[in-house]
Amino acid sequence: MASESQYIVPVVLSGGSGTRLWPVSTPERPKQLLSLTAKQTMLQLTISRTEGYAGASVSSPIIVANAAHAPIVDEQLQAIGIHDYRLILEPSGRNTAPAIALAALEARPDDILLVMPSDHIILDLPAFHTAISRALPLVSEGLLTTFGIEADGPETGYGYIQMGADLGNMVHKVERFVEKPDASTAVKMLAEGKYVWNAGIFLFRADAYLEALERHRPDMLAAVRASLEGAKREGLHILPEPQSFAACPSDSVDYAIMEREAHVACVPVNMGWSDVGSWDSLHAVSTRDASDNAVRGDALLLNTKNCLVHSDGPRVTLVDIDDLIVVVSGQEVMILRRGESQQVRRVTEAVKGAKPATGA
Amino acid sequence: MASESQYIVPVVLSGGSGTRLWPVSTPERPKQLLSLTAKQTMLQLTISRTEGYAGASVSSPIIVANAAHAPIVDEQLQAIGIHDYRLILEPSGRNTAPAIALAALEARPDDILLVMPSDHIILDLPAFHTAISRALPLVSEGLLTTFGIEADGPETGYGYIQMGADLGNMVHKVERFVEKPDASTAVKMLAEGKYVWNAGIFLFRADAYLEALERHRPDMLAAVRASLEGAKREGLHILPEPQSFAACPSDSVDYAIMEREAHVACVPVNMGWSDVGSWDSLHAVSTRDASDNAVRGDALLLNTKNCLVHSDGPRVTLVDIDDLIVVVSGQEVMILRRGESQQVRRVTEAVKGAKPATGA
């Protein structure tokens, strides 16, 4: 059981540098550092996600981020009044298993880590808080726990979790993790009803995570430990020693630990979650007008339906347009058909081959 | 007959400030001062239109422009090596009849004025030159002559000219001028075959024009004459006296003279003419790629057909898009369906009511 001195420590992973929201998302300012669905950036929304949680004490957060983003992360945290945090600055990206190990080693052994990607949306916070509370008793006993999103469609873009026996409190044993499926497999899993999406959100004791890492990837744990022993500490910043950290193998927490552990729990939850992994999914989770247009920035829409407009400056005027994605950012204007935002990959590949955009 | 001392004087009317090519065309830089179909601006293309004409001597041009555009007109003429010209700077706009009167009073009485709007496209210059030559004998005898564009569709956006008897050299007597027709009237006229579009291009002796103006609008002639008697002359610039010019009634050459004259000639000609009066007509007259896309500026088109892209800076990327007009200019991005560019009027009206575009 949770002792009275136990705390939940939010661990926010901000290492991503996805290009699926190009041209707005770039390596210099990836998705989590952008305001996409609200005035707050996705990092700010994530940091604020435990506010009002009443099921346990929540201590100050640990953020693990790309060292290049240190100034903007500090700025965004302080802009929303967060001054008490630890920012671990990765000298290089080694995926989520080492990133979480950095946080677990920084925390106290019996701290309960709430691991959250920094670039997801959760619209129903009470549902999230309830799920945390349901998981807490098993987590306190040492079980690694993941949150499973109740699937509302045969998505092929996510990994799935097959749930087994109910361990109590509507927390289930994990039968197995399933890689991103093809369309027909996704349809079958949806029909069976025992599958949830793997959202990459976890709850576990720091010592339980480190013990599992020691069991499955002692090389990884040794490298991360060495990088922290040689770390520089400057105010709120922790800078792991670069050479040891670079020597750490790169792997996700799913592959390195979760899929190898015999006893992992899953809390199924329906909480308005999205990974905002494409312009289409941003359209889906955004507030929309009566004609289903989602707009950020200055736009003038005349007889226009089902469009996403995202502009960082210029006014975008659409007349008699349906089902278009229009993104204006810096010296780039991108126009796609709604439902085809996976085409961004074609664009970023073509852009690599094209001359750089010119102009004012 | 033309005496040996007679010259053709190109008279280029640059007073327009149309908004049909918003957001690129603005009162500060109207259509004629823009590069829309070529590297040269429409004014530069117009000034160069008599180059290589062999049917008569061509003297240096007279340009009649809005006084506010003096620096940019000078810059554009000198950029293409035109240093010998007269630039009459209207202190206010009084439509084409007074503008042409300014040029006619500046020219010698027996100069033959080739009056050309500065914002039209003529792709087939040899055809234009042949039409001028066909008109010259009658023009030398004092006939006012207009060029009639052989209609290739039932356009409702132009005025028409009904042609009568052949006066020789395939020059016809004008039976009547017809206002912009409705669609069914346009179809009827096209079927009858005796109608051509009124392009607003004229050829006449300066004295013939001034005599006709004296007959029909002596008030106009008196006001223009007074404004030139009080004009300031500074280098290549002629600045009519503002108060007299402001007192001049405003009217088009068609209404003030052509429709009132009993004897007007028309030279029908097929010369790849367009008034580039809309984004659609710009698409039609532009050089297009194999997928019928017309592009100016930096664009990346993936599986895209029948689009017009015009950007003054940012790169425009389109994926799987058909039949779209995309215009990027300053702080404005406008997207219309091809074939609907008359909707620009709705946009400019809506923009007047909207807050100004903001941004970088």
PDB file of N, CA and C in Angstrom, chain B residues 16-94:
ATOM      1  N   GLY B  16      -5.651  52.948 -63.953  1.00  0.00           N
ATOM      2  CA  GLY B  16      -6.506  51.966 -63.284  1.00  0.00           C
ATOM      3  C   GLY B  16      -6.051  51.636 -61.874  1.00  0.00           C
ATOM      4  N   SER B  17      -7.014  51.248 -61.059  1.00  0.00           N
ATOM      5  CA  SER B  17      -6.672  50.827 -59.695  1.00  0.00           C
ATOM      6  C   SER B  17      -7.589  49.691 -59.290  1.00  0.00           C
ATOM      7  N   GLY B  18      -7.800  48.760 -60.199  1.00  0.00           N
ATOM      8  CA  GLY B  18      -8.768  47.679 -60.006  1.00  0.00           C
ATOM      9  C   GLY B  18      -8.430  46.793 -58.816  1.00  0.00           C
ATOM     10  N   THR B  19      -9.455  46.144 -58.310  1.00  0.00           N
ATOM     11  CA  THR B  19      -9.273  45.279 -57.146  1.00  0.00           C
ATOM     12  C   THR B  19      -9.612  43.841 -57.492  1.00  0.00           C
ATOM     13  N   ARG B  20      -9.766  43.546 -58.798  1.00  0.00           N
ATOM     14  CA  ARG B  20     -10.196  42.196 -59.161  1.00  0.00           C
ATOM     15  C   ARG B  20      -9.083  41.173 -59.009  1.00  0.00           C
ATOM     16  N   LEU B  21      -7.836  41.665 -58.871  1.00  0.00           N
ATOM     17  CA  LEU B  21      -6.731  40.745 -58.595  1.00  0.00           C
ATOM     18  C   LEU B  21      -6.220  40.916 -57.166  1.00  0.00           C
ATOM     19  N   TRP B  22      -7.108  41.328 -56.252  1.00  0.00           N
ATOM     20  CA  TRP B  22      -6.759  41.338 -54.837  1.00  0.00           C
ATOM     21  C   TRP B  22      -6.365  39.916 -54.440  1.00  0.00           C
ATOM     22  N   PRO B  23      -5.424  39.720 -53.524  1.00  0.00           N
ATOM     23  CA  PRO B  23      -4.711  40.731 -52.727  1.00  0.00           C
ATOM     24  C   PRO B  23      -3.428  41.240 -53.363  1.00  0.00           C
ATOM     25  N   VAL B  24      -3.118  40.782 -54.578  1.00  0.00           N
ATOM     26  CA  VAL B  24      -1.866  41.234 -55.193  1.00  0.00           C
ATOM     27  C   VAL B  24      -2.008  42.668 -55.698  1.00  0.00           C
ATOM     28  N   SER B  25      -3.135  42.915 -56.401  1.00  0.00           N
ATOM     29  CA  SER B  25      -3.379  44.250 -56.925  1.00  0.00           C
ATOM     30  C   SER B  25      -3.995  45.118 -55.838  1.00  0.00           C
ATOM     31  N   THR B  26      -3.401  46.275 -55.601  1.00  0.00           N
ATOM     32  CA  THR B  26      -3.891  47.191 -54.567  1.00  0.00           C
ATOM     33  C   THR B  26      -3.837  48.605 -55.139  1.00  0.00           C
ATOM     34  N   PRO B  27      -4.505  49.556 -54.522  1.00  0.00           N
ATOM     35  CA  PRO B  27      -4.409  50.928 -55.042  1.00  0.00           C
ATOM     36  C   PRO B  27      -2.960  51.422 -55.108  1.00  0.00           C
ATOM     37  N   GLU B  28      -2.127  50.987 -54.189  1.00  0.00           N
ATOM     38  CA  GLU B  28      -0.727  51.430 -54.190  1.00  0.00           C
ATOM     39  C   GLU B  28       0.045  50.808 -55.346  1.00  0.00           C
ATOM     40  N   ARG B  29      -0.320  49.580 -55.731  1.00  0.00           N
ATOM     41  CA  ARG B  29       0.374  48.922 -56.828  1.00  0.00           C
ATOM     42  C   ARG B  29      -0.670  48.148 -57.638  1.00  0.00           C
ATOM     43  N   PRO B  30      -1.384  48.885 -58.505  1.00  0.00           N
ATOM     44  CA  PRO B  30      -2.442  48.220 -59.278  1.00  0.00           C
ATOM     45  C   PRO B  30      -1.866  47.293 -60.345  1.00  0.00           C
ATOM     46  N   LYS B  31      -2.752  46.577 -60.975  1.00  0.00           N
ATOM     47  CA  LYS B  31      -2.419  45.485 -61.895  1.00  0.00           C
ATOM     48  C   LYS B  31      -1.321  45.843 -62.888  1.00  0.00           C
ATOM     49  N   GLN B  32      -1.392  47.058 -63.492  1.00  0.00           N
ATOM     50  CA  GLN B  32      -0.450  47.387 -64.564  1.00  0.00           C
ATOM     51  C   GLN B  32       0.986  47.482 -64.062  1.00  0.00           C
ATOM     52  N   LEU B  33       1.169  47.638 -62.762  1.00  0.00           N
ATOM     53  CA  LEU B  33       2.521  47.775 -62.220  1.00  0.00           C
ATOM     54  C   LEU B  33       3.047  46.453 -61.676  1.00  0.00           C
ATOM     55  N   LEU B  34       2.328  45.355 -61.939  1.00  0.00           N
ATOM     56  CA  LEU B  34       2.699  44.036 -61.421  1.00  0.00           C
ATOM     57  C   LEU B  34       3.215  43.121 -62.529  1.00  0.00           C
ATOM     58  N   SER B  35       4.080  42.186 -62.139  1.00  0.00           N
ATOM     59  CA  SER B  35       4.512  41.109 -63.038  1.00  0.00           C
ATOM     60  C   SER B  35       3.550  39.946 -62.847  1.00  0.00           C
ATOM     61  N   LEU B  36       2.663  39.744 -63.798  1.00  0.00           N
ATOM     62  CA  LEU B  36       1.644  38.707 -63.623  1.00  0.00           C
ATOM     63  C   LEU B  36       1.823  37.555 -64.599  1.00  0.00           C
ATOM     64  N   THR B  37       2.244  37.859 -65.812  1.00  0.00           N
ATOM     65  CA  THR B  37       2.337  36.811 -66.834  1.00  0.00           C
ATOM     66  C   THR B  37       3.764  36.608 -67.290  1.00  0.00           C
ATOM     67  N   ALA B  38       4.660  37.470 -66.859  1.00  0.00           N
ATOM     68  CA  ALA B  38       6.042  37.435 -67.344  1.00  0.00           C
ATOM     69  C   ALA B  38       6.903  38.147 -66.314  1.00  0.00           C
ATOM     70  N   LYS B  39       8.224  38.150 -66.560  1.00  0.00           N
ATOM     71  CA  LYS B  39       9.084  38.891 -65.636  1.00  0.00           C
ATOM     72  C   LYS B  39       8.793  40.374 -65.693  1.00  0.00           C
ATOM     73  N   GLN B  40       8.411  40.853 -66.908  1.00  0.00           N
ATOM     74  CA  GLN B  40       8.090  42.263 -67.037  1.00  0.00           C
ATOM     75  C   GLN B  40       6.696  42.539 -66.475  1.00  0.00           C
ATOM     76  N   THR B  41       6.541  43.775 -66.004  1.00  0.00           N
ATOM     77  CA  THR B  41       5.219  44.175 -65.532  1.00  0.00           C
ATOM     78  C   THR B  41       4.314  44.415 -66.739  1.00  0.00           C
ATOM     79  N   MET B  42       3.016  44.505 -66.500  1.00  0.00           N
ATOM     80  CA  MET B  42       2.085  44.708 -67.610  1.00  0.00           C
ATOM     81  C   MET B  42       2.332  46.067 -68.257  1.00  0.00           C
ATOM     82  N   LEU B  43       2.729  47.073 -67.489  1.00  0.00           N
ATOM     83  CA  LEU B  43       3.091  48.371 -68.071  1.00  0.00           C
ATOM     84  C   LEU B  43       4.301  48.224 -68.984  1.00  0.00           C
ATOM     85  N   GLN B  44       5.314  47.504 -68.518  1.00  0.00           N
ATOM     86  CA  GLN B  44       6.515  47.308 -69.342  1.00  0.00           C
ATOM     87  C   GLN B  44       6.177  46.565 -70.626  1.00  0.00           C
ATOM     88  N   LEU B  45       5.337  45.532 -70.500  1.00  0.00           N
ATOM     89  CA  LEU B  45       4.932  44.787 -71.696  1.00  0.00           C
ATOM     90  C   LEU B  45       4.190  45.697 -72.670  1.00  0.00           C
ATOM     91  N   THR B  46       3.351  46.582 -72.134  1.00  0.00           N
ATOM     92  CA  THR B  46       2.560  47.467 -72.994  1.00  0.00           C
ATOM     93  C   THR B  46       3.461  48.461 -73.729  1.00  0.00           C
ATOM     94  N   ILE B  47       4.403  49.039 -72.995  1.00  0.00           N
ATOM     95  CA  ILE B  47       5.321  50.020 -73.582  1.00  0.00           C
ATOM     96  C   ILE B  47       6.151  49.384 -74.703  1.00  0.00           C
ATOM     97  N   SER B  48       6.442  48.082 -74.543  1.00  0.00           N
ATOM     98  CA  SER B  48       7.293  47.399 -75.536  1.00  0.00           C
ATOM     99  C   SER B  48       6.493  46.869 -76.727  1.00  0.00           C
ATOM    100  N   ARG B  49       5.186  47.116 -76.735  1.00  0.00           N
ATOM    101  CA  ARG B  49       4.311  46.422 -77.684  1.00  0.00           C
ATOM    102  C   ARG B  49       4.454  46.919 -79.117  1.00  0.00           C
ATOM    103  N   THR B  50       5.005  48.122 -79.309  1.00  0.00           N
ATOM    104  CA  THR B  50       5.193  48.629 -80.672  1.00  0.00           C
ATOM    105  C   THR B  50       6.606  48.353 -81.188  1.00  0.00           C
ATOM    106  N   GLU B  51       7.445  47.745 -80.345  1.00  0.00           N
ATOM    107  CA  GLU B  51       8.814  47.404 -80.798  1.00  0.00           C
ATOM    108  C   GLU B  51       8.734  46.530 -82.036  1.00  0.00           C
ATOM    109  N   GLY B  52       9.530  46.902 -83.036  1.00  0.00           N
ATOM    110  CA  GLY B  52       9.569  46.084 -84.253  1.00  0.00           C
ATOM    111  C   GLY B  52       8.437  46.399 -85.213  1.00  0.00           C
ATOM    112  N   TYR B  53       7.598  47.368 -84.869  1.00  0.00           N
ATOM    113  CA  TYR B  53       6.528  47.719 -85.812  1.00  0.00           C
ATOM    114  C   TYR B  53       7.148  48.441 -86.996  1.00  0.00           C
ATOM    115  N   ALA B  54       6.824  47.996 -88.207  1.00  0.00           N
ATOM    116  CA  ALA B  54       7.516  48.493 -89.391  1.00  0.00           C
ATOM    117  C   ALA B  54       6.612  49.318 -90.292  1.00  0.00           C
ATOM    118  N   GLY B  55       5.331  49.481 -89.932  1.00  0.00           N
ATOM    119  CA  GLY B  55       4.382  50.129 -90.843  1.00  0.00           C
ATOM    120  C   GLY B  55       4.444  51.649 -90.820  1.00  0.00           C
ATOM    121  N   ALA B  56       5.101  52.232 -89.827  1.00  0.00           N
ATOM    122  CA  ALA B  56       5.228  53.690 -89.730  1.00  0.00           C
ATOM    123  C   ALA B  56       6.293  53.979 -88.681  1.00  0.00           C
ATOM    124  N   SER B  57       6.718  55.235 -88.624  1.00  0.00           N
ATOM    125  CA  SER B  57       7.667  55.591 -87.564  1.00  0.00           C
ATOM    126  C   SER B  57       6.921  55.640 -86.235  1.00  0.00           C
ATOM    127  N   VAL B  58       7.557  55.155 -85.208  1.00  0.00           N
ATOM    128  CA  VAL B  58       6.953  55.195 -83.876  1.00  0.00           C
ATOM    129  C   VAL B  58       7.796  56.128 -83.026  1.00  0.00           C
ATOM    130  N   SER B  59       7.172  57.138 -82.463  1.00  0.00           N
ATOM    131  CA  SER B  59       7.948  58.083 -81.650  1.00  0.00           C
ATOM    132  C   SER B  59       7.891  57.670 -80.185  1.00  0.00           C
ATOM    133  N   SER B  60       8.511  58.440 -79.337  1.00  0.00           N
ATOM    134  CA  SER B  60       8.566  58.097 -77.911  1.00  0.00           C
ATOM    135  C   SER B  60       7.161  58.178 -77.306  1.00  0.00           C
ATOM    136  N   PRO B  61       6.892  57.359 -76.292  1.00  0.00           N
ATOM    137  CA  PRO B  61       5.529  57.238 -75.784  1.00  0.00           C
ATOM    138  C   PRO B  61       5.138  58.354 -74.815  1.00  0.00           C
ATOM    139  N   ILE B  62       3.842  58.488 -74.678  1.00  0.00           N
ATOM    140  CA  ILE B  62       3.262  59.332 -73.631  1.00  0.00           C
ATOM    141  C   ILE B  62       2.529  58.398 -72.669  1.00  0.00           C
ATOM    142  N   ILE B  63       2.837  58.503 -71.395  1.00  0.00           N
ATOM    143  CA  ILE B  63       2.143  57.696 -70.394  1.00  0.00           C
ATOM    144  C   ILE B  63       1.303  58.641 -69.550  1.00  0.00           C
ATOM    145  N   VAL B  64       0.057  58.273 -69.328  1.00  0.00           N
ATOM    146  CA  VAL B  64      -0.816  59.046 -68.444  1.00  0.00           C
ATOM    147  C   VAL B  64      -1.083  58.182 -67.221  1.00  0.00           C
ATOM    148  N   ALA B  65      -0.630  58.666 -66.061  1.00  0.00           N
ATOM    149  CA  ALA B  65      -0.691  57.823 -64.861  1.00  0.00           C
ATOM    150  C   ALA B  65      -1.155  58.627 -63.658  1.00  0.00           C
ATOM    151  N   ASN B  66      -1.562  57.917 -62.641  1.00  0.00           N
ATOM    152  CA  ASN B  66      -1.869  58.493 -61.340  1.00  0.00           C
ATOM    153  C   ASN B  66      -0.590  59.109 -60.759  1.00  0.00           C
ATOM    154  N   ALA B  67      -0.673  60.367 -60.312  1.00  0.00           N
ATOM    155  CA  ALA B  67       0.516  61.062 -59.802  1.00  0.00           C
ATOM    156  C   ALA B  67       1.202  60.266 -58.695  1.00  0.00           C
ATOM    157  N   ALA B  68       0.416  59.504 -57.923  1.00  0.00           N
ATOM    158  CA  ALA B  68       0.997  58.736 -56.822  1.00  0.00           C
ATOM    159  C   ALA B  68       1.946  57.648 -57.316  1.00  0.00           C
ATOM    160  N   HIS B  69       1.814  57.265 -58.579  1.00  0.00           N
ATOM    161  CA  HIS B  69       2.624  56.164 -59.096  1.00  0.00           C
ATOM    162  C   HIS B  69       3.859  56.648 -59.849  1.00  0.00           C
ATOM    163  N   ALA B  70       4.136  57.969 -59.841  1.00  0.00           N
ATOM    164  CA  ALA B  70       5.235  58.501 -60.644  1.00  0.00           C
ATOM    165  C   ALA B  70       6.562  57.777 -60.413  1.00  0.00           C
ATOM    166  N   PRO B  71       6.996  57.592 -59.159  1.00  0.00           N
ATOM    167  CA  PRO B  71       8.312  56.966 -58.973  1.00  0.00           C
ATOM    168  C   PRO B  71       8.373  55.547 -59.542  1.00  0.00           C
ATOM    169  N   ILE B  72       7.323  54.761 -59.334  1.00  0.00           N
ATOM    170  CA  ILE B  72       7.370  53.371 -59.774  1.00  0.00           C
ATOM    171  C   ILE B  72       7.249  53.273 -61.300  1.00  0.00           C
ATOM    172  N   VAL B  73       6.493  54.199 -61.923  1.00  0.00           N
ATOM    173  CA  VAL B  73       6.406  54.206 -63.392  1.00  0.00           C
ATOM    174  C   VAL B  73       7.773  54.558 -63.978  1.00  0.00           C
ATOM    175  N   ASP B  74       8.409  55.607 -63.448  1.00  0.00           N
ATOM    176  CA  ASP B  74       9.758  55.965 -63.912  1.00  0.00           C
ATOM    177  C   ASP B  74      10.701  54.774 -63.785  1.00  0.00           C
ATOM    178  N   GLU B  75      10.659  54.139 -62.621  1.00  0.00           N
ATOM    179  CA  GLU B  75      11.566  53.018 -62.352  1.00  0.00           C
ATOM    180  C   GLU B  75      11.329  51.886 -63.357  1.00  0.00           C
ATOM    181  N   GLN B  76      10.055  51.589 -63.614  1.00  0.00           N
ATOM    182  CA  GLN B  76       9.762  50.459 -64.510  1.00  0.00           C
ATOM    183  C   GLN B  76      10.137  50.774 -65.957  1.00  0.00           C
ATOM    184  N   LEU B  77       9.959  52.020 -66.390  1.00  0.00           N
ATOM    185  CA  LEU B  77      10.320  52.364 -67.763  1.00  0.00           C
ATOM    186  C   LEU B  77      11.831  52.334 -67.922  1.00  0.00           C
ATOM    187  N   GLN B  78      12.522  52.934 -66.965  1.00  0.00           N
ATOM    188  CA  GLN B  78      13.976  53.022 -67.090  1.00  0.00           C
ATOM    189  C   GLN B  78      14.630  51.649 -66.950  1.00  0.00           C
ATOM    190  N   ALA B  79      13.970  50.759 -66.196  1.00  0.00           N
ATOM    191  CA  ALA B  79      14.514  49.397 -66.027  1.00  0.00           C
ATOM    192  C   ALA B  79      14.559  48.633 -67.348  1.00  0.00           C
ATOM    193  N   ILE B  80      13.709  49.030 -68.309  1.00  0.00           N
ATOM    194  CA  ILE B  80      13.754  48.344 -69.608  1.00  0.00           C
ATOM    195  C   ILE B  80      14.348  49.253 -70.683  1.00  0.00           C
ATOM    196  N   GLY B  81      15.094  50.259 -70.231  1.00  0.00           N
ATOM    197  CA  GLY B  81      15.858  51.070 -71.178  1.00  0.00           C
ATOM    198  C   GLY B  81      15.058  52.156 -71.875  1.00  0.00           C
ATOM    199  N   ILE B  82      13.871  52.482 -71.351  1.00  0.00           N
ATOM    200  CA  ILE B  82      13.074  53.568 -71.929  1.00  0.00           C
ATOM    201  C   ILE B  82      13.392  54.843 -71.143  1.00  0.00           C
ATOM    202  N   HIS B  83      14.112  55.752 -71.800  1.00  0.00           N
ATOM    203  CA  HIS B  83      14.491  56.989 -71.119  1.00  0.00           C
ATOM    204  C   HIS B  83      13.879  58.205 -71.794  1.00  0.00           C
ATOM    205  N   ASP B  84      13.302  57.996 -72.992  1.00  0.00           N
ATOM    206  CA  ASP B  84      12.728  59.099 -73.759  1.00  0.00           C
ATOM    207  C   ASP B  84      11.213  58.923 -73.778  1.00  0.00           C
ATOM    208  N   TYR B  85      10.535  59.628 -72.891  1.00  0.00           N
ATOM    209  CA  TYR B  85       9.079  59.517 -72.809  1.00  0.00           C
ATOM    210  C   TYR B  85       8.543  60.759 -72.112  1.00  0.00           C
ATOM    211  N   ARG B  86       7.237  60.931 -72.197  1.00  0.00           N
ATOM    212  CA  ARG B  86       6.595  61.966 -71.400  1.00  0.00           C
ATOM    213  C   ARG B  86       5.615  61.286 -70.452  1.00  0.00           C
ATOM    214  N   LEU B  87       5.686  61.666 -69.197  1.00  0.00           N
ATOM    215  CA  LEU B  87       4.800  61.068 -68.194  1.00  0.00           C
ATOM    216  C   LEU B  87       3.863  62.158 -67.673  1.00  0.00           C
ATOM    217  N   ILE B  88       2.595  62.033 -68.062  1.00  0.00           N
ATOM    218  CA  ILE B  88       1.588  62.999 -67.593  1.00  0.00           C
ATOM    219  C   ILE B  88       0.968  62.446 -66.318  1.00  0.00           C
ATOM    220  N   LEU B  89       1.080  63.221 -65.245  1.00  0.00           N
ATOM    221  CA  LEU B  89       0.685  62.714 -63.924  1.00  0.00           C
ATOM    222  C   LEU B  89      -0.636  63.337 -63.511  1.00  0.00           C
ATOM    223  N   GLU B  90      -1.688  62.530 -63.553  1.00  0.00           N
ATOM    224  CA  GLU B  90      -3.017  63.040 -63.215  1.00  0.00           C
ATOM    225  C   GLU B  90      -3.112  63.300 -61.719  1.00  0.00           C
ATOM    226  N   PRO B  91      -3.518  64.520 -61.344  1.00  0.00           N
ATOM    227  CA  PRO B  91      -3.691  64.807 -59.910  1.00  0.00           C
ATOM    228  C   PRO B  91      -4.918  64.109 -59.345  1.00  0.00           C
ATOM    229  N   SER B  92      -5.849  63.721 -60.224  1.00  0.00           N
ATOM    230  CA  SER B  92      -7.026  62.960 -59.795  1.00  0.00           C
ATOM    231  C   SER B  92      -7.508  62.162 -60.999  1.00  0.00           C
ATOM    232  N   GLY B  93      -8.280  61.121 -60.754  1.00  0.00           N
ATOM    233  CA  GLY B  93      -8.737  60.265 -61.850  1.00  0.00           C
ATOM    234  C   GLY B  93     -10.008  60.812 -62.461  1.00  0.00           C
ATOM    235  N   ARG B  94     -10.035  60.975 -63.799  1.00  0.00           N
ATOM    236  CA  ARG B  94     -11.222  61.515 -64.485  1.00  0.00           C
ATOM    237  C   ARG B  94     -11.638  60.605 -65.639  1.00  0.00           C
TER     238      ARG B  94
END
